[in-house]
Coordinates of C-alpha atoms in Angstrom, one line a residue:
Chain I
M1 CA 21.4 52.2 -14.1
E2 CA 24.7 53.6 -12.6
S3 CA 27.0 50.9 -11.6
T4 CA 28.3 51.3 -8.0
Y5 CA 31.1 48.8 -8.6
R6 CA 34.4 50.3 -7.4
I7 CA 38.0 49.1 -6.9
K8 CA 39.1 50.2 -3.5
G9 CA 42.6 51.7 -3.8
A10 CA 44.9 53.4 -1.4
T11 CA 44.0 56.8 -2.9
G12 CA 40.3 56.2 -3.1
D13 CA 37.7 54.5 -5.3
W14 CA 38.4 53.6 -8.9
E15 CA 35.8 53.0 -11.6
V16 CA 36.4 50.2 -14.2
V17 CA 35.5 50.8 -17.9
I18 CA 35.1 47.7 -20.0
G19 CA 34.5 47.0 -23.7
L20 CA 34.3 43.6 -25.3
E21 CA 35.2 42.4 -28.8
V22 CA 33.5 39.1 -29.2
H23 CA 34.5 36.7 -32.0
A24 CA 31.6 34.4 -32.8
Q25 CA 31.9 31.6 -35.3
V26 CA 29.2 31.9 -37.9
T27 CA 27.1 28.7 -38.2
S28 CA 27.6 27.5 -41.8
N29 CA 28.4 24.4 -43.7
A30 CA 31.2 25.9 -45.7
K31 CA 33.9 28.5 -45.0
L32 CA 33.6 32.3 -45.5
F33 CA 35.5 32.3 -48.8
S34 CA 35.9 28.6 -49.8
G35 CA 33.9 25.5 -50.2
A36 CA 35.7 23.5 -47.5
A37 CA 33.7 22.2 -44.5
T38 CA 33.6 23.9 -41.1
A39 CA 32.6 20.9 -38.8
F40 CA 34.4 20.7 -35.5
G41 CA 36.8 17.9 -34.7
A42 CA 37.7 16.6 -38.2
E43 CA 41.1 15.0 -39.0
P44 CA 43.8 17.7 -39.2
N45 CA 44.0 19.6 -42.5
S46 CA 41.2 17.5 -44.0
Q47 CA 38.9 20.5 -44.3
V48 CA 41.2 22.8 -46.1
S49 CA 40.9 24.0 -49.7
L50 CA 43.7 25.6 -51.7
V51 CA 42.0 29.0 -50.9
D52 CA 42.3 28.3 -47.2
A53 CA 45.9 27.2 -47.6
A54 CA 46.6 30.5 -49.4
M55 CA 48.0 28.9 -52.6
P56 CA 49.0 31.4 -55.2
G57 CA 46.2 32.4 -57.7
M58 CA 43.3 31.3 -55.5
L59 CA 40.4 33.7 -55.4
P60 CA 38.0 34.1 -52.4
V61 CA 34.3 34.0 -53.1
P62 CA 32.1 35.0 -50.2
N63 CA 29.5 32.5 -48.8
R64 CA 26.0 34.1 -49.0
E65 CA 24.9 32.3 -45.8
C66 CA 27.7 33.8 -43.7
I67 CA 26.7 37.3 -44.9
R68 CA 23.0 36.5 -44.2
Q69 CA 23.7 35.3 -40.6
A70 CA 25.7 38.4 -39.8
V71 CA 22.9 40.6 -41.2
R72 CA 20.3 38.6 -39.1
T73 CA 22.5 39.0 -36.0
G74 CA 22.6 42.8 -36.7
L75 CA 18.9 43.0 -37.1
A76 CA 18.4 41.1 -33.8
I77 CA 20.2 43.8 -31.9
D78 CA 18.4 46.6 -33.8
A79 CA 21.6 47.6 -35.7
Q80 CA 22.0 49.5 -38.8
I81 CA 22.7 47.2 -41.8
N82 CA 25.1 48.7 -44.3
K83 CA 24.0 47.9 -47.8
W84 CA 27.5 48.7 -49.0
S85 CA 30.4 47.2 -47.2
R86 CA 33.9 46.1 -48.1
F87 CA 36.6 43.7 -47.2
D88 CA 40.1 44.8 -46.1
R89 CA 43.3 43.0 -45.6
K90 CA 44.8 43.0 -42.1
N91 CA 48.5 42.2 -42.6
Y92 CA 50.5 40.3 -40.1
F93 CA 52.6 37.1 -40.0
Y94 CA 51.9 34.2 -37.8
A95 CA 52.2 30.4 -38.3
D96 CA 48.4 30.0 -38.1
L97 CA 47.8 32.5 -40.9
P98 CA 49.0 31.1 -44.3
Q99 CA 47.8 34.2 -46.3
G100 CA 50.0 36.6 -44.3
Y101 CA 46.8 38.6 -43.9
Q102 CA 43.4 38.2 -42.5
I103 CA 40.4 39.2 -44.7
S104 CA 38.3 41.4 -42.4
Q105 CA 36.3 44.7 -42.6
L106 CA 37.9 47.7 -41.0
Y107 CA 36.6 50.8 -42.9
H108 CA 33.2 49.7 -44.0
P109 CA 31.7 47.0 -41.8
L110 CA 28.6 45.1 -42.7
V111 CA 26.7 46.0 -39.6
G112 CA 26.8 49.4 -37.8
E113 CA 25.4 50.7 -34.5
G114 CA 23.1 48.5 -32.4
A115 CA 22.4 47.8 -28.7
I116 CA 21.9 45.0 -26.2
E117 CA 19.9 45.3 -23.0
I118 CA 21.3 43.6 -19.9
E119 CA 19.6 43.1 -16.5
D120 CA 21.2 43.3 -13.1
G121 CA 18.5 42.4 -10.6
D122 CA 15.6 44.8 -11.4
A123 CA 17.8 47.3 -13.2
V124 CA 18.1 47.4 -17.0
K125 CA 21.1 48.8 -18.8
T126 CA 21.7 49.3 -22.5
I127 CA 25.1 48.4 -23.8
G128 CA 26.0 49.9 -27.2
V129 CA 27.3 47.7 -30.0
E130 CA 29.6 49.8 -32.2
R131 CA 29.7 47.4 -35.2
I132 CA 29.7 43.8 -36.4
H133 CA 32.0 42.8 -39.2
V134 CA 32.7 39.5 -40.8
E135 CA 36.2 38.1 -41.1
Q136 CA 38.2 34.9 -41.5
D137 CA 39.3 32.8 -38.6
A138 CA 43.0 31.6 -38.4
G139 CA 44.2 28.0 -38.1
K140 CA 45.1 26.2 -34.9
L141 CA 48.5 25.7 -33.4
M142 CA 49.4 22.8 -31.1
H143 CA 52.5 23.2 -29.0
D144 CA 52.4 20.0 -26.9
Q145 CA 52.9 17.4 -29.6
H146 CA 56.6 17.7 -30.2
P147 CA 59.6 19.0 -28.2
T148 CA 60.8 21.6 -30.7
R149 CA 58.1 22.0 -33.3
S150 CA 54.5 23.4 -33.3
Y151 CA 51.9 21.6 -35.3
V152 CA 49.6 23.6 -37.6
D153 CA 46.0 22.5 -38.4
L154 CA 44.3 24.7 -41.0
N155 CA 40.8 23.2 -40.6
R156 CA 39.7 26.4 -38.9
S157 CA 41.5 28.7 -41.3
G158 CA 39.0 30.6 -43.3
V159 CA 35.9 29.8 -41.2
A160 CA 33.6 32.8 -40.9
L161 CA 33.7 34.9 -37.7
M162 CA 31.5 37.8 -36.7
E163 CA 33.4 40.3 -34.7
I164 CA 30.9 42.0 -32.4
V165 CA 32.4 45.2 -30.9
S166 CA 30.7 46.8 -27.9
R167 CA 31.0 50.3 -26.8
P168 CA 33.0 50.8 -23.6
D169 CA 29.7 50.9 -21.7
M170 CA 30.3 48.2 -19.0
R171 CA 31.4 49.2 -15.5
S172 CA 31.8 45.9 -13.6
P173 CA 32.8 42.3 -14.2
A174 CA 29.1 41.4 -13.5
E175 CA 27.9 43.7 -16.3
A176 CA 30.4 42.2 -18.7
G177 CA 29.3 38.8 -17.7
A178 CA 25.6 39.7 -18.2
Y179 CA 26.4 41.2 -21.6
L180 CA 28.3 38.2 -22.8
T181 CA 25.6 35.8 -21.6
K182 CA 22.9 37.9 -23.2
L183 CA 24.8 38.1 -26.5
R184 CA 25.3 34.4 -26.5
S185 CA 21.6 33.8 -25.9
I186 CA 20.7 36.1 -28.8
L187 CA 23.2 34.4 -31.2
R188 CA 21.7 31.0 -30.2
Y189 CA 18.1 32.2 -30.8
V190 CA 19.1 33.7 -34.1
G191 CA 21.0 30.6 -35.0
S192 CA 24.0 32.5 -36.3
C193 CA 26.5 31.0 -33.8
D194 CA 26.2 27.8 -31.7
G195 CA 27.7 29.6 -28.7
N196 CA 29.9 26.6 -27.7
M197 CA 32.5 28.5 -25.8
D198 CA 34.4 25.4 -24.9
Q199 CA 34.9 24.6 -28.6
G200 CA 36.1 28.1 -29.2
S201 CA 32.9 29.2 -31.1
M202 CA 32.8 32.3 -29.0
R203 CA 35.9 34.1 -27.7
A204 CA 36.2 37.6 -26.2
D205 CA 38.9 40.2 -26.3
V206 CA 38.5 42.2 -23.1
N207 CA 39.4 45.9 -23.1
V208 CA 39.8 47.3 -19.6
S209 CA 40.8 50.7 -18.2
V210 CA 40.4 52.3 -14.8
R211 CA 39.7 55.9 -13.8
K212 CA 38.6 58.0 -10.8
P213 CA 34.8 58.4 -11.1
G214 CA 34.1 61.4 -13.3
D215 CA 37.6 61.5 -14.8
E216 CA 38.6 61.1 -18.5
L217 CA 39.0 57.6 -19.8
G218 CA 42.2 55.9 -18.8
T219 CA 44.7 54.0 -21.0
R220 CA 43.3 50.6 -21.8
T221 CA 44.8 47.1 -22.2
E222 CA 43.4 44.3 -24.3
T223 CA 43.3 40.8 -23.0
K224 CA 43.0 38.4 -25.9
N225 CA 40.9 35.3 -26.5
V226 CA 39.2 34.7 -23.2
N227 CA 36.9 31.8 -23.7
S228 CA 34.2 31.7 -20.9
V229 CA 32.0 34.1 -19.1
R230 CA 33.6 33.3 -15.8
F231 CA 37.1 33.9 -17.3
V232 CA 36.1 37.2 -18.7
M233 CA 34.9 38.3 -15.3
A234 CA 38.1 37.0 -13.7
A235 CA 40.3 38.7 -16.3
I236 CA 38.6 42.0 -15.7
D237 CA 38.8 41.7 -12.0
H238 CA 42.5 40.9 -12.1
E239 CA 43.4 43.5 -14.8
A240 CA 41.5 46.3 -13.1
K241 CA 43.2 45.7 -9.8
R242 CA 46.6 45.4 -11.5
Q243 CA 46.1 48.8 -13.2
V244 CA 45.0 50.5 -10.0
A245 CA 48.2 49.1 -8.3
V246 CA 50.4 50.4 -11.1
L247 CA 48.8 53.9 -11.2
E248 CA 48.8 54.2 -7.4
D249 CA 52.5 53.3 -7.4
G250 CA 53.1 56.3 -9.7
G251 CA 53.4 54.2 -12.9
A252 CA 51.6 54.5 -16.2
I253 CA 49.4 51.9 -18.0
Q254 CA 50.9 50.8 -21.3
Q255 CA 48.4 50.3 -24.1
E256 CA 49.2 46.7 -24.8
T257 CA 47.9 43.2 -25.6
R258 CA 47.8 40.8 -22.7
L259 CA 47.0 37.1 -22.2
F260 CA 44.8 35.6 -19.5
N261 CA 45.9 32.5 -17.7
P262 CA 42.9 30.5 -16.6
D263 CA 44.9 28.5 -14.1
T264 CA 46.1 31.5 -12.1
G265 CA 43.3 34.0 -12.9
T266 CA 46.0 36.5 -13.9
T267 CA 47.0 38.4 -17.1
R268 CA 50.4 39.0 -18.5
S269 CA 51.9 41.1 -21.3
M270 CA 52.4 39.6 -24.8
R271 CA 55.7 41.3 -25.4
S272 CA 56.4 39.5 -28.7
K273 CA 53.6 41.3 -30.4
E274 CA 55.1 44.8 -30.1
D275 CA 54.8 45.4 -33.8
A276 CA 51.5 43.6 -34.2
H277 CA 49.4 46.7 -34.2
D278 CA 50.8 48.0 -37.4
Y279 CA 48.4 46.0 -39.6
R280 CA 48.7 48.1 -42.7
Y281 CA 45.1 47.6 -43.7
F282 CA 44.0 48.2 -47.2
P283 CA 41.0 47.2 -49.3
D284 CA 41.3 43.6 -50.5
P285 CA 41.8 43.8 -54.3
D286 CA 40.5 40.2 -54.7
L287 CA 37.0 41.2 -53.6
L288 CA 34.5 43.7 -54.9
P289 CA 32.4 45.7 -52.4
L290 CA 29.6 43.7 -50.9
E291 CA 26.3 45.3 -52.0
L292 CA 23.0 44.1 -50.5
D293 CA 19.5 44.8 -51.8
D294 CA 16.4 45.4 -49.7
A295 CA 14.9 42.0 -50.6
F296 CA 18.0 40.3 -49.1
I297 CA 17.7 42.3 -45.9
E298 CA 13.9 41.9 -45.6
E299 CA 14.3 38.1 -46.0
C300 CA 16.8 38.2 -43.1
R301 CA 14.4 40.2 -41.0
A302 CA 11.4 37.9 -41.8
S303 CA 13.4 34.8 -40.8
L304 CA 14.2 36.1 -37.3
P305 CA 12.5 34.1 -34.5
E306 CA 11.0 35.6 -31.4
L307 CA 14.0 36.9 -29.4
P308 CA 14.7 36.3 -25.7
D309 CA 13.5 39.8 -24.5
A310 CA 10.2 39.5 -26.4
K311 CA 9.7 36.0 -25.3
R312 CA 10.3 36.8 -21.7
K313 CA 7.8 39.7 -21.8
R314 CA 5.2 37.4 -23.4
Y315 CA 5.7 34.8 -20.7
E316 CA 5.4 37.4 -18.0
A317 CA 2.2 38.7 -19.6
L318 CA 0.8 35.1 -19.2
G319 CA 1.3 35.5 -15.4
I320 CA 4.6 33.6 -15.2
S321 CA 7.0 35.1 -12.6
A322 CA 9.9 37.2 -13.8
Y323 CA 12.3 34.7 -12.3
A324 CA 10.7 31.7 -14.1
A325 CA 10.4 33.6 -17.4
N326 CA 14.1 34.4 -17.2
V327 CA 15.1 30.8 -16.5
L328 CA 12.8 29.6 -19.3
T329 CA 14.1 32.0 -22.0
A330 CA 17.9 32.0 -21.2
E331 CA 18.6 29.0 -23.4
V332 CA 16.8 28.7 -26.7
E333 CA 16.3 25.0 -26.3
S334 CA 14.4 25.4 -23.0
A335 CA 12.3 28.1 -24.6
R336 CA 11.4 25.9 -27.6
W337 CA 10.5 23.0 -25.3
F338 CA 8.3 25.3 -23.1
D339 CA 6.6 26.8 -26.2
A340 CA 5.8 23.3 -27.4
L341 CA 4.2 22.6 -24.0
L342 CA 2.2 25.9 -24.1
D343 CA 1.0 24.9 -27.6
T344 CA -0.7 21.9 -26.1
G345 CA -2.9 24.3 -24.1
A346 CA -1.2 23.7 -20.8
A347 CA -1.9 26.3 -18.1
P348 CA 1.1 28.7 -18.4
V349 CA 1.8 29.3 -14.7
A350 CA 1.5 25.7 -13.6
A351 CA 3.5 24.6 -16.6
A352 CA 6.3 27.1 -15.9
N353 CA 6.5 26.1 -12.3
W354 CA 6.6 22.4 -13.2
V355 CA 9.3 22.9 -15.9
T356 CA 11.5 25.1 -13.8
S357 CA 11.3 22.9 -10.7
E358 CA 10.4 19.3 -11.5
L359 CA 11.7 19.0 -15.1
F360 CA 14.9 21.0 -14.7
G361 CA 15.5 19.3 -11.3
A362 CA 15.2 15.9 -12.9
L363 CA 17.4 16.8 -15.9
N364 CA 20.0 18.2 -13.5
R365 CA 19.9 15.0 -11.5
L366 CA 20.2 12.8 -14.6
G367 CA 23.1 15.0 -15.9
T368 CA 21.3 15.6 -19.2
S369 CA 19.9 18.6 -21.0
I370 CA 16.5 19.6 -22.3
V371 CA 17.5 18.6 -25.8
D372 CA 17.8 15.0 -24.6
S373 CA 14.9 15.1 -22.1
P374 CA 13.4 11.7 -21.7
V375 CA 10.0 13.4 -21.4
E376 CA 8.3 15.0 -24.4
P377 CA 6.3 18.3 -24.1
G378 CA 3.1 16.3 -25.0
Q379 CA 3.7 13.8 -22.2
A380 CA 4.3 16.7 -19.8
A381 CA 1.0 18.3 -20.9
E382 CA -0.8 15.1 -20.1
L383 CA 0.7 14.9 -16.7
L384 CA -0.2 18.5 -15.9
A385 CA -3.7 17.9 -17.1
L386 CA -4.0 14.9 -14.7
V387 CA -3.0 17.2 -11.8
A388 CA -5.3 20.0 -13.0
D389 CA -8.4 17.7 -13.1
G390 CA -7.7 16.3 -9.6
T391 CA -6.7 12.8 -10.8
L392 CA -3.2 13.2 -9.4
S393 CA -2.2 15.0 -6.2
G394 CA 1.2 16.8 -6.1
S395 CA 3.0 13.9 -4.5
L396 CA 1.4 11.3 -6.9
A397 CA 2.4 13.5 -9.8
K398 CA 6.0 13.3 -8.6
Q399 CA 5.7 9.5 -8.5
V400 CA 4.2 9.4 -12.0
F401 CA 6.9 11.7 -13.3
E402 CA 9.7 9.5 -11.9
A403 CA 8.1 6.5 -13.6
M404 CA 7.9 8.6 -16.9
L405 CA 11.6 9.3 -16.6
E406 CA 12.4 5.7 -16.1
T407 CA 10.1 4.1 -18.7
G408 CA 9.4 6.9 -21.2
D409 CA 5.7 5.8 -20.9
A410 CA 2.8 8.2 -21.1
P411 CA 1.5 9.3 -17.7
G412 CA -2.0 7.9 -18.3
K413 CA -0.6 4.5 -18.9
I414 CA 1.5 4.7 -15.7
V415 CA -1.5 5.9 -13.6
E416 CA -3.6 3.0 -15.0
E417 CA -0.9 0.3 -14.6
R418 CA 0.3 1.2 -11.2
G419 CA -3.0 2.3 -9.7
L420 CA -1.6 5.7 -8.8
K421 CA -4.9 7.4 -9.2
Q422 CA -5.8 9.8 -6.4
T423 CA -9.0 8.8 -4.7
S424 CA -11.7 11.2 -3.4
D425 CA -13.9 8.2 -2.3
T426 CA -15.1 9.6 1.0
G427 CA -16.2 6.2 2.3
A428 CA -12.8 4.7 1.9
I429 CA -11.0 7.7 3.3
E430 CA -13.4 7.9 6.3
A431 CA -12.7 4.2 7.1
V432 CA -9.0 4.8 7.1
I433 CA -9.3 7.9 9.3
A434 CA -11.4 6.0 11.8
D435 CA -8.7 3.4 11.9
V436 CA -5.9 6.0 12.3
L437 CA -7.8 7.6 15.2
T438 CA -8.3 4.2 16.9
K439 CA -4.6 3.3 16.6
N440 CA -3.4 6.6 18.0
P441 CA -5.4 7.3 21.1
K442 CA -2.7 9.2 22.9
Q443 CA -2.3 11.8 20.0
L444 CA -6.0 12.0 19.7
E445 CA -6.3 12.8 23.4
Q446 CA -3.6 15.5 23.1
Y447 CA -5.2 17.0 20.1
R448 CA -8.5 17.2 21.7
G449 CA -6.7 18.7 24.8
G450 CA -5.7 21.6 22.6
K451 CA -2.5 20.5 20.8
E452 CA -3.8 21.3 17.4
T453 CA -0.4 21.1 15.7
L454 CA -1.0 17.3 15.7
F455 CA -3.4 17.8 12.8
G456 CA -0.5 17.3 10.4
F457 CA 0.4 14.1 12.1
F458 CA -3.1 12.7 11.4
V459 CA -3.0 13.9 7.8
G460 CA 0.4 12.1 7.4
Q461 CA -0.8 8.9 9.0
T462 CA -3.9 8.9 6.8
M463 CA -2.0 9.6 3.6
K464 CA 0.6 6.9 4.5
A465 CA -2.2 4.4 5.1
M466 CA -3.6 5.2 1.7
A467 CA -0.2 5.1 0.0
G468 CA -0.4 8.8 -0.9
K469 CA -3.4 8.2 -3.1
A470 CA -6.0 10.1 -1.2
N471 CA -7.1 13.6 -2.3
P472 CA -5.4 15.8 0.3
Q473 CA -8.2 18.3 0.3
V474 CA -10.8 15.6 1.0
V475 CA -8.5 14.1 3.7
N476 CA -8.3 17.5 5.4
D477 CA -12.0 18.1 5.3
L478 CA -12.9 14.6 6.6
L479 CA -10.2 14.7 9.3
K480 CA -11.5 18.0 10.6
K481 CA -14.9 16.5 10.8
A482 CA -13.8 13.3 12.5
L483 CA -11.6 15.1 15.0
A484 CA -14.3 17.5 15.9
S485 CA -16.9 14.8 16.6
Chain A
M1 CA 57.4 63.2 -48.6
S2 CA 60.8 62.0 -47.5
V3 CA 61.4 58.5 -46.3
D4 CA 64.3 57.9 -43.9
T5 CA 66.2 54.7 -43.6
A6 CA 64.6 53.9 -40.3
T7 CA 61.2 53.9 -41.9
V8 CA 62.5 51.6 -44.7
K9 CA 63.9 49.2 -42.2
R10 CA 60.7 49.1 -40.2
V11 CA 58.5 48.6 -43.3
A12 CA 60.8 45.8 -44.4
K13 CA 60.7 44.2 -41.0
L14 CA 56.9 44.3 -41.0
A15 CA 56.9 42.6 -44.5
R16 CA 59.5 40.1 -43.3
I17 CA 62.0 41.3 -46.0
A18 CA 65.6 41.1 -45.0
I19 CA 67.6 44.2 -46.2
R20 CA 71.1 45.4 -45.6
D21 CA 71.9 49.0 -44.4
E22 CA 73.2 50.0 -47.9
E23 CA 70.0 48.7 -49.5
A24 CA 68.0 50.7 -47.0
S25 CA 70.0 53.9 -47.9
R26 CA 69.4 53.3 -51.6
L27 CA 65.7 52.5 -51.2
A28 CA 64.9 55.5 -49.0
P29 CA 65.0 58.1 -51.8
E30 CA 63.4 55.7 -54.3
L31 CA 60.4 55.1 -52.0
G32 CA 60.4 58.9 -51.3
N33 CA 60.1 59.6 -55.0
I34 CA 57.2 57.1 -55.4
L35 CA 55.3 58.6 -52.4
G36 CA 56.0 62.1 -53.8
W37 CA 54.3 61.1 -57.0
I38 CA 51.3 59.7 -55.1
E39 CA 51.1 62.9 -53.2
Q40 CA 51.0 64.8 -56.5
L41 CA 47.9 62.7 -57.4
G42 CA 46.4 63.8 -54.1
E43 CA 46.3 67.4 -55.4
V44 CA 43.4 66.5 -57.6
D45 CA 40.1 67.3 -55.8
T46 CA 38.2 63.9 -55.8
S47 CA 35.9 64.8 -52.9
S48 CA 32.8 64.3 -55.2
V49 CA 34.1 61.2 -57.0
Q50 CA 33.2 57.7 -55.8
P51 CA 36.2 55.4 -55.6
M52 CA 36.2 53.1 -58.7
T53 CA 36.3 49.4 -57.7
A54 CA 36.2 47.9 -61.2
V55 CA 36.5 49.2 -64.8
I56 CA 33.4 47.4 -65.9
P57 CA 30.1 47.3 -64.0
N58 CA 30.5 44.3 -61.9
R59 CA 29.0 43.0 -58.7
L60 CA 30.5 40.7 -56.1
R61 CA 29.3 37.2 -56.7
L62 CA 28.2 35.1 -53.7
R63 CA 28.5 31.4 -53.2
D64 CA 25.9 28.9 -51.9
D65 CA 26.6 27.4 -48.5
V66 CA 27.6 24.0 -49.8
V67 CA 30.7 21.9 -49.1
T68 CA 32.4 21.5 -52.4
D69 CA 36.0 21.3 -51.4
G70 CA 38.5 19.9 -48.9
N71 CA 39.7 16.3 -48.3
I72 CA 42.9 17.1 -50.2
R73 CA 45.4 16.9 -47.4
A74 CA 48.1 15.4 -49.5
Q75 CA 47.9 18.3 -51.9
V76 CA 47.7 20.9 -49.1
L77 CA 50.8 19.5 -47.4
A78 CA 52.7 18.8 -50.6
N79 CA 54.8 22.0 -50.5
A80 CA 55.3 22.1 -46.8
P81 CA 58.9 22.2 -45.8
Q82 CA 58.0 19.8 -42.9
A83 CA 54.8 17.9 -42.1
E84 CA 54.0 15.2 -39.5
H85 CA 50.9 13.2 -38.8
G86 CA 48.9 15.3 -41.2
F87 CA 50.0 18.6 -39.6
F88 CA 52.3 21.3 -40.9
T89 CA 55.1 21.7 -38.4
V90 CA 56.9 24.9 -37.7
P91 CA 59.6 25.9 -35.2
K92 CA 57.9 26.1 -31.8
V93 CA 56.0 29.4 -31.5
I94 CA 54.7 29.6 -28.0
E95 CA 53.6 32.8 -26.3

């Protein structure tokens, strides 16, 4: 798939080249190198060990689970797993980094080349992943608590991150958005990161350059810490246009670090970090190389769940539309719920249509998510079965579903208690039809005079008189007969 | 390899070490000598030798994912030049 996205400049069209470095917080109980907790929202500095506070003499010991989750993530994107990797120190000074260096992996990352497929309409494009390495997160600074001081909370200091570095394979804000969305979905399926971007569990550094189509790569800028899909797309859009304007004015792009301002949708230079790129990396003498055996890697592989692409293909093979399959697999919780529904033996296509329209519609209306759905998959299966065997019409099923949402009761109980059963009793329906025809002589005359569109009117009147409980197919058949006689 | 005073000052700045001009002038040849010695080691062909990470056979130990530490805020903040409401405080650093 060749992207046709172009920035229109005064001198012609420009192509945008994008690479993303995504920092994903690894889901774990304890930190990467210490036994302090990682939970979000704790009292300041309550989840800090002497290792995280960088007290002299403290030694880091890696958390096996963090390594395992990074390996599982690598396997999920078909990446090479490096059985021998090593930790390096990245040296810089900042108030949120007590060690004066971040333990990271520059020279020998844990995970090598992989790939992620993204879709744009019907087209599929493969985005290369160069590497995934594990590293420590920094602490958090708060600037709005005091007129002249910044507050430092080290709870996040030392929490494990995966840095997932893409190839510069994206060519439009939409492709970058699709990549980030897909990556988030994979991480959440794997369970290696919760993907909560609003809590900072996933943040992206956005590398952007522009060039005339076919030219060599231009100089790139890096916009740091962008924390939503929408902001990543906005940052690319702004940064690409800014670069085109600079170049067309006869200027040159400085390779630099920039900041995105979500309020204005613009980026600006971080001038204070001029020296920041001289990190003087060297192997961390506190840590031996990380060596993994085959058994460890095989356990990681065996523990992987069905991933979104495979699940989508399986759903489509069941006859579910590509659209519905996409909607159902985008979030792991939806997919789990739907799988539970399928496990009850529900007909896949009817179930998919019901979940994507009725259930998602209701959850949306109630402002809740599938995790807190008031209706369980088992109850939904019962409802669908009642529709399938003709007990409930479509409109009755909607009424029963509403009652399920309100009461949490099983559909069978609601049908019984409220008498919502659909009737196919031809005698009762015929009697109502006769009554409807008697009460509407004018419409009857018009219909028989050739205005056949009035058929729907009679159906409506009959259904109304029967409080929606008549089997629509039976009503249709009997009405046709009555009107013809 | 020769080290000039500008390099000495830059490395010092990166390491947040304050040095005066005369110190930089004195350190430049000293650091140059050390680097020269390291370069001499580089003359040995080590292309077929694996880097040694420990003198005894030793593997990196991994830890279980269990919370065993934390809730020691008073200790963590004990040496802080300034702390308020459970936070370290530092001169405002805002980008």
